[in-house]
Amino acid sequence: MILRKTKIVCSIGPSSNSDSIIRKLILAGMNRARFNFSHGTYKWHKNAMDKVKRISAELSVDGVEGRTVLCTAQNACSFGSRKNVNLRGVHAGLPIMSEQGKNDIAFCVEQNMDFIAASFVSFPDEITQIRGSLDILGSSVRSIAKIENEEGVKNIYAILKRADGSMAARGDLGVQIPPETIPLVQKSIIGKCRQAGKPVITATQMLDSMIEHPRPTSAELTDVANAVFDGEDDVIYEGLV
């Protein structure tokens, strides 16, 4: 019997928010469910969370785990909802804890979530702020620092001293730092998390072609395999929306 150490995290969205799909995901090997608060309402997420919890219990699974920017487009493209503006090498100076963020944390505590992943963590003090909010709520929910910019990469050692784990969020990293450096940065984040004894996750574009096709490409399979070989604790699949 082969023990799989790297866990599978699946993002739950409208296309996967049904009893039959969630059941199939769990039976296929999903270890943890992810809920992205950038989309949907608390009511929608609670409904989805309740489904995951209920079906997990049925299957006896051990654990499941407003600003406006005006700009001129330089090429023809389509914009989706809730996109942000990236300034490479520039820290926006925005607080990590917005009012919406505080509401999100309170909702996660109410729903007894296992982890909270904080976006664009740049400095260890930001994790301290999140931990402070959790302490006020009397919660032991663990924090995951999403490394998505140059400051986060530079401060990873200090961040890991405060955070319970880290995520190499390759999507935004690819616009915040030169894309050719992403593979080395990913390996560096994994290595430093292992050195610190903290869990590490890789996200973005894993098996991405399977959104449209029944089989992944050889390059995608290699991508996932390399993350596992490097010692990844979890890999996130985001195309299930």
Coordinates of N, CA, C and O in Angstrom, one line a residue, residues 31-159:
N31 N -8.6 15.7 -0.5 CA -8.3 15.7 1.0 C -8.9 16.9 1.7 O -9.3 16.9 2.8
R32 N -8.9 18.1 0.9 CA -9.3 19.3 1.5 C -10.1 20.1 0.5 O -9.8 20.0 -0.7
A33 N -11.1 20.9 1.0 CA -11.9 21.8 0.1 C -11.4 23.2 0.4 O -11.2 23.6 1.5
R34 N -11.3 24.0 -0.7 CA -11.0 25.4 -0.6 C -12.1 26.3 -1.1 O -12.8 26.0 -2.0
F35 N -12.3 27.4 -0.3 CA -13.4 28.3 -0.6 C -12.8 29.7 -0.8 O -12.1 30.2 0.1
N36 N -13.0 30.3 -2.0 CA -12.4 31.5 -2.3 C -13.3 32.7 -2.1 O -14.3 32.8 -2.8
F37 N -13.1 33.5 -1.0 CA -14.0 34.6 -0.7 C -13.9 35.7 -1.6 O -14.7 36.7 -1.4
S38 N -13.1 35.7 -2.6 CA -13.1 36.8 -3.6 C -14.4 36.6 -4.5 O -14.7 37.6 -5.3
H39 N -15.0 35.5 -4.4 CA -16.2 35.3 -5.2 C -17.3 34.7 -4.3 O -17.1 34.0 -3.4
G40 N -18.6 35.0 -4.7 CA -19.7 34.4 -3.9 C -20.0 35.2 -2.6 O -19.3 36.1 -2.2
T41 N -21.0 34.8 -2.0 CA -21.5 35.4 -0.7 C -21.3 34.4 0.4 O -21.0 33.2 0.2
Y42 N -21.3 34.9 1.7 CA -21.2 34.0 2.8 C -22.3 33.0 2.8 O -22.0 31.8 3.2
K43 N -23.5 33.3 2.4 CA -24.6 32.3 2.3 C -24.2 31.2 1.4 O -24.5 30.0 1.7
W44 N -23.7 31.6 0.2 CA -23.3 30.6 -0.8 C -22.2 29.7 -0.2 O -22.3 28.4 -0.3
H45 N -21.2 30.3 0.4 CA -20.1 29.5 0.9 C -20.5 28.6 2.0 O -20.1 27.4 2.1
K46 N -21.4 29.1 2.9 CA -21.8 28.3 4.0 C -22.6 27.0 3.5 O -22.4 25.9 4.0
N47 N -23.4 27.3 2.5 CA -24.2 26.1 1.9 C -23.2 25.1 1.3 O -23.4 23.9 1.5
A48 N -22.1 25.6 0.6 CA -21.2 24.7 0.1 C -20.4 23.9 1.1 O -20.1 22.7 1.1
M49 N -20.0 24.7 2.2 CA -19.2 24.1 3.3 C -20.0 23.0 4.0 O -19.5 21.9 4.3
D50 N -21.3 23.3 4.2 CA -22.2 22.3 4.9 C -22.3 21.0 4.0 O -22.3 19.9 4.6
K51 N -22.3 21.2 2.7 CA -22.4 20.0 1.8 C -21.2 19.2 2.0 O -21.2 17.9 2.1
V52 N -20.0 19.9 1.9 CA -18.7 19.1 2.1 C -18.7 18.4 3.4 O -18.3 17.2 3.4
K53 N -19.0 19.0 4.5 CA -19.0 18.4 5.8 C -19.9 17.2 5.9 O -19.6 16.2 6.4
R54 N -21.2 17.4 5.4 CA -22.2 16.4 5.4 C -21.8 15.1 4.6 O -21.8 14.0 5.1
I55 N -21.3 15.4 3.4 CA -20.9 14.3 2.5 C -19.7 13.6 3.0 O -19.5 12.4 2.9
S56 N -18.8 14.4 3.6 CA -17.5 13.8 4.1 C -17.9 12.8 5.3 O -17.3 11.7 5.4
A57 N -18.8 13.3 6.1 CA -19.2 12.4 7.2 C -19.9 11.1 6.7 O -19.7 10.0 7.2
E58 N -20.7 11.3 5.6 CA -21.4 10.1 5.1 C -20.4 9.1 4.5 O -20.6 7.9 4.6
L59 N -19.3 9.6 4.0 CA -18.3 8.8 3.3 C -17.2 8.3 4.3 O -16.3 7.6 3.9
S60 N -17.3 8.8 5.6 CA -16.4 8.4 6.6 C -15.0 8.8 6.2 O -14.0 8.1 6.5
V61 N -14.8 10.0 5.6 CA -13.5 10.5 5.3 C -12.9 11.1 6.6 O -13.6 11.8 7.4
D62 N -11.6 10.9 6.8 CA -11.0 11.3 8.1 C -11.0 12.8 8.3 O -11.3 13.3 9.4
G63 N -10.7 13.6 7.2 CA -10.7 15.0 7.4 C -10.8 15.8 6.1 O -10.3 15.3 5.1
V64 N -11.5 16.8 6.1 CA -11.6 17.7 4.9 C -11.2 19.1 5.3 O -11.6 19.6 6.3
E65 N -10.2 18.5 4.9 CA -9.7 19.8 5.4 C -10.5 21.0 4.6 O -11.4 20.6 3.8
G66 N -13.2 48.2 -2.8 CA -14.1 48.7 -3.8 C -13.6 49.9 -4.4 O -14.3 50.9 -4.2
R67 N -12.3 49.2 -4.9 CA -11.8 50.4 -5.4 C -12.0 50.5 -6.9 O -12.2 49.5 -7.6
T68 N -11.9 51.7 -7.5 CA -12.0 51.8 -9.0 C -10.7 52.3 -9.6 O -10.1 53.3 -9.1
V69 N -10.3 51.7 -10.6 CA -9.0 52.1 -11.3 C -9.3 52.4 -12.7 O -9.9 51.6 -13.5
L70 N -8.9 53.6 -13.2 CA -9.1 54.0 -14.5 C -7.8 53.8 -15.3 O -6.8 54.2 -14.8
C71 N -7.9 53.2 -16.5 CA -6.6 52.9 -17.2 C -7.0 52.8 -18.7 O -8.1 52.7 -19.1
T72 N -5.9 52.8 -19.5 CA -6.1 52.6 -21.0 C -5.5 51.3 -21.4 O -4.3 51.1 -21.1
A73 N -6.2 50.5 -22.0 CA -5.7 49.2 -22.4 C -4.8 49.3 -23.6 O -5.1 50.1 -24.5
Q74 N -3.7 48.6 -23.6 CA -2.7 48.7 -24.6 C -2.9 47.6 -25.6 O -2.1 47.5 -26.6
N75 N -3.8 46.7 -25.4 CA -4.1 45.6 -26.3 C -5.5 45.2 -26.2 O -6.2 45.6 -25.2
A76 N -6.0 44.3 -27.0 CA -7.4 43.9 -27.0 C -7.5 42.7 -26.1 O -6.8 41.7 -26.3
C77 N -8.4 42.8 -25.1 CA -8.5 41.6 -24.1 C -9.9 41.8 -23.4 O -10.5 42.9 -23.5
S78 N -10.3 40.8 -22.7 CA -11.5 40.8 -21.9 C -11.1 40.8 -20.4 O -10.2 40.0 -20.0
F79 N -11.8 41.6 -19.6 CA -11.5 41.6 -18.2 C -12.6 40.8 -17.5 O -13.8 41.0 -17.7
G80 N -12.2 39.9 -16.5 CA -13.2 39.2 -15.7 C -13.5 40.1 -14.5 O -13.0 41.2 -14.3
S81 N -14.3 39.5 -13.6 CA -14.6 40.2 -12.3 C -13.5 40.2 -11.3 O -12.7 39.2 -11.3
R82 N -13.4 41.2 -10.5 CA -12.5 41.3 -9.3 C -11.0 41.1 -9.7 O -10.3 40.3 -9.1
K83 N -10.6 41.7 -10.7 CA -9.2 41.7 -11.1 C -8.4 42.9 -10.4 O -9.0 43.9 -10.1
N84 N -7.2 42.7 -10.2 CA -6.4 43.7 -9.5 C -5.3 44.2 -10.4 O -5.1 43.7 -11.5
V85 N -4.7 45.3 -9.9 CA -3.6 46.0 -10.7 C -2.3 45.6 -10.0 O -2.1 45.8 -8.8
N86 N -1.3 45.2 -10.8 CA 0.0 44.8 -10.2 C 1.1 45.8 -10.6 O 1.2 46.1 -11.8
L87 N 1.8 46.2 -9.7 CA 2.9 47.1 -9.9 C 4.2 46.4 -9.5 O 4.5 46.4 -8.3
R88 N 4.9 45.9 -10.5 CA 6.1 45.1 -10.1 C 7.1 45.9 -9.4 O 7.5 47.0 -9.8
G89 N 7.6 45.3 -8.2 CA 8.6 46.0 -7.4 C 8.1 47.1 -6.6 O 8.9 47.8 -5.9
V90 N 6.8 47.4 -6.6 CA 6.2 48.5 -5.8 C 5.3 47.9 -4.7 O 4.3 47.1 -5.1
H91 N 5.5 48.2 -3.5 CA 4.5 47.7 -2.4 C 3.4 48.8 -2.3 O 3.7 49.9 -2.1
A92 N 2.2 48.3 -2.4 CA 1.0 49.2 -2.5 C 0.8 49.8 -1.1 O 0.1 50.9 -1.0
G93 N 1.3 49.2 0.0 CA 1.1 49.8 1.3 C -0.3 49.7 1.8 O -0.7 50.3 2.8
L94 N -1.1 48.8 1.2 CA -2.5 48.5 1.7 C -2.5 47.6 2.9 O -1.6 46.7 3.0
P95 N -3.4 47.9 3.9 CA -3.4 47.0 5.1 C -3.8 45.6 4.8 O -4.7 45.4 3.9
I96 N -3.2 44.6 5.5 CA -3.6 43.2 5.2 C -4.9 42.9 5.8 O -5.6 42.0 5.3
M97 N -5.4 43.7 6.8 CA -6.6 43.5 7.5 C -7.7 44.5 7.1 O -7.7 45.6 7.8
S98 N -8.4 44.3 6.1 CA -9.5 45.2 5.7 C -10.8 44.8 6.6 O -10.8 43.7 7.2
E99 N -11.8 45.6 6.5 CA -13.0 45.2 7.2 C -13.6 44.0 6.6 O -14.1 43.1 7.4
Q100 N -13.5 43.8 5.3 CA -14.0 42.6 4.7 C -13.2 41.4 5.2 O -13.7 40.3 5.4
G101 N -11.9 41.6 5.3 CA -11.0 40.5 5.8 C -11.4 40.1 7.2 O -11.4 38.9 7.5
K102 N -11.7 41.1 8.0 CA -12.1 40.7 9.4 C -13.4 39.9 9.4 O -13.6 39.0 10.2
N103 N -14.3 40.3 8.5 CA -15.6 39.6 8.4 C -15.4 38.2 7.9 O -16.0 37.2 8.3
D104 N -14.4 38.1 6.9 CA -14.1 36.7 6.4 C -13.5 35.8 7.5 O -13.9 34.6 7.6
I105 N -12.7 36.4 8.3 CA -12.1 35.6 9.4 C -13.1 35.2 10.4 O -13.2 34.0 10.8
A106 N -14.0 36.1 10.8 CA -15.1 35.7 11.7 C -16.0 34.6 11.1 O -16.4 33.7 11.8
F107 N -16.3 34.7 9.8 CA -17.1 33.7 9.2 C -16.4 32.3 9.2 O -17.0 31.3 9.5
C108 N -15.1 32.3 8.9 CA -14.3 31.1 8.9 C -14.3 30.5 10.3 O -14.4 29.2 10.5
V109 N -14.2 31.3 11.3 CA -14.2 30.8 12.7 C -15.6 30.2 13.0 O -15.7 29.1 13.6
E110 N -16.7 30.9 12.6 CA -18.0 30.4 12.8 C -18.2 29.0 12.2 O -18.9 28.1 12.7
Q111 N -17.6 28.8 11.0 CA -17.7 27.6 10.2 C -16.7 26.5 10.6 O -16.7 25.4 10.0
N112 N -15.9 26.8 11.6 CA -14.9 25.9 12.2 C -14.0 25.4 11.1 O -13.7 24.2 10.9
M113 N -13.4 26.3 10.3 CA -12.5 26.0 9.2 C -11.1 25.6 9.8 O -10.8 26.0 11.0
D114 N -10.3 24.9 9.1 CA -9.0 24.4 9.6 C -7.9 25.5 9.3 O -7.0 25.6 10.1
F115 N -8.0 26.1 8.1 CA -6.9 27.1 7.7 C -7.6 28.3 7.2 O -8.6 28.3 6.6
I116 N -6.8 29.4 7.3 CA -7.1 30.7 6.6 C -5.9 31.0 5.8 O -4.8 31.1 6.3
A117 N -6.1 31.2 4.5 CA -4.9 31.6 3.6 C -5.0 33.1 3.4 O -6.0 33.6 2.8
A118 N -4.0 33.9 3.8 CA -4.0 35.3 3.6 C -3.2 35.7 2.4 O -2.1 35.2 2.1
S119 N -3.8 36.5 1.5 CA -3.3 36.9 0.2 C -2.2 38.0 0.4 O -2.3 38.8 1.3
F120 N -1.2 37.9 -0.5 CA -0.2 39.0 -0.6 C 0.5 39.3 0.7 O 0.7 40.5 1.0
V121 N 0.8 38.3 1.5 CA 1.6 38.5 2.7 C 3.0 39.0 2.3 O 3.7 38.3 1.6
S122 N 3.4 40.1 2.9 CA 4.7 40.7 2.6 C 5.6 40.8 3.8 O 6.8 40.7 3.6
F123 N 5.0 40.9 5.0 CA 5.8 41.1 6.2 C 5.3 40.2 7.3 O 4.0 40.0 7.3
P124 N 6.1 39.8 8.2 CA 5.6 39.0 9.3 C 4.6 39.6 10.2 O 3.7 39.0 10.8
D125 N 4.6 41.0 10.3 CA 3.6 41.7 11.2 C 2.2 41.5 10.7 O 1.3 41.5 11.5
E126 N 2.1 41.2 9.4 CA 0.7 41.0 8.8 C 0.1 39.7 9.4 O -1.1 39.7 9.6
I127 N 0.9 38.7 9.5 CA 0.5 37.5 10.1 C 0.1 37.7 11.6 O -0.9 37.1 12.1
T128 N 0.9 38.5 12.2 CA 0.6 38.8 13.7 C -0.7 39.4 13.8 O -1.5 39.1 14.7
Q129 N -1.1 40.3 12.9 CA -2.4 41.0 12.9 C -3.5 40.0 12.7 O -4.5 40.0 13.4
I130 N -3.3 39.0 11.8 CA -4.3 38.0 11.6 C -4.5 37.1 12.8 O -5.6 36.8 13.2
R131 N -3.3 36.7 13.4 CA -3.3 35.9 14.6 C -4.0 36.6 15.7 O -4.8 36.0 16.5
G132 N -3.8 37.9 15.8 CA -4.5 38.7 16.8 C -6.0 38.7 16.7 O -6.7 38.5 17.7
S133 N -6.5 38.8 15.5 CA -8.0 38.7 15.3 C -8.5 37.4 15.6 O -9.6 37.2 16.2
L134 N -7.7 36.3 15.3 CA -8.2 35.0 15.7 C -8.2 34.8 17.2 O -9.1 34.1 17.7
D135 N -7.2 35.3 17.8 CA -7.1 35.2 19.3 C -8.3 35.9 20.0 O -8.8 35.4 20.9
I136 N -8.6 37.0 19.4 CA -9.8 37.8 20.0 C -11.1 36.9 19.9 O -11.9 36.9 20.8
L137 N -11.1 36.1 18.8 CA -12.3 35.3 18.6 C -12.2 33.9 19.3 O -13.0 33.1 19.2
G138 N -11.0 33.7 20.0 CA -10.8 32.5 20.7 C -10.6 31.3 19.8 O -11.0 30.2 20.1
S139 N -10.0 31.5 18.6 CA -9.9 30.5 17.6 C -8.5 30.0 17.5 O -7.6 30.7 17.6
S140 N -8.4 28.7 17.2 CA -7.1 28.1 16.9 C -6.9 27.8 15.4 O -6.1 27.0 15.0
V141 N -7.8 28.4 14.6 CA -7.6 28.3 13.1 C -6.2 28.6 12.7 O -5.6 29.7 13.2
R142 N -5.6 27.8 11.9 CA -4.2 28.1 11.5 C -4.1 29.0 10.3 O -5.0 29.0 9.4
S143 N -3.0 29.7 10.2 CA -2.8 30.7 9.1 C -1.8 30.2 8.0 O -0.8 29.7 8.4
I144 N -2.2 30.4 6.8 CA -1.3 30.1 5.7 C -1.0 31.4 5.0 O -1.8 32.2 4.6
A145 N 0.3 31.7 4.8 CA 0.8 32.9 4.2 C 0.9 32.7 2.7 O 1.8 31.9 2.3
K146 N 0.1 33.3 1.9 CA 0.3 33.2 0.4 C 1.4 34.1 0.0 O 1.3 35.4 0.2
I147 N 2.4 33.6 -0.6 CA 3.5 34.4 -1.1 C 3.3 34.7 -2.6 O 3.3 33.9 -3.4
E148 N 3.0 36.0 -2.8 CA 2.5 36.4 -4.1 C 3.3 37.7 -4.6 O 2.9 38.2 -5.7
N149 N 4.3 38.1 -3.9 CA 5.0 39.3 -4.4 C 6.5 39.3 -4.0 O 6.9 38.3 -3.2
E150 N 7.3 40.2 -4.4 CA 8.7 40.2 -4.2 C 9.0 40.3 -2.7 O 9.9 39.7 -2.2
E151 N 8.3 41.2 -1.9 CA 8.5 41.3 -0.5 C 8.3 40.0 0.2 O 9.1 39.7 1.1
G152 N 7.2 39.3 -0.1 CA 7.0 38.0 0.5 C 8.1 37.0 0.3 O 8.5 36.3 1.2
V153 N 8.6 37.0 -0.9 CA 9.7 36.1 -1.2 C 11.0 36.5 -0.4 O 11.6 35.6 0.2
K154 N 11.2 37.7 -0.3 CA 12.4 38.2 0.4 C 12.3 37.9 1.9 O 13.3 37.7 2.6
N155 N 11.0 38.0 2.4 CA 10.8 37.9 3.9 C 10.3 36.6 4.3 O 9.7 36.4 5.4
I156 N 10.4 35.5 3.5 CA 9.8 34.2 3.7 C 10.3 33.7 5.1 O 9.5 33.1 5.8
Y157 N 11.6 33.8 5.4 CA 12.0 33.2 6.7 C 11.3 33.8 7.9 O 10.8 33.1 8.8
A158 N 11.2 35.2 7.9 CA 10.6 35.9 9.0 C 9.1 35.6 9.0 O 8.5 35.4 10.1
I159 N 8.5 35.5 7.8 CA 7.0 35.2 7.8 C 6.7 33.8 8.3 O 5.8 33.6 9.0

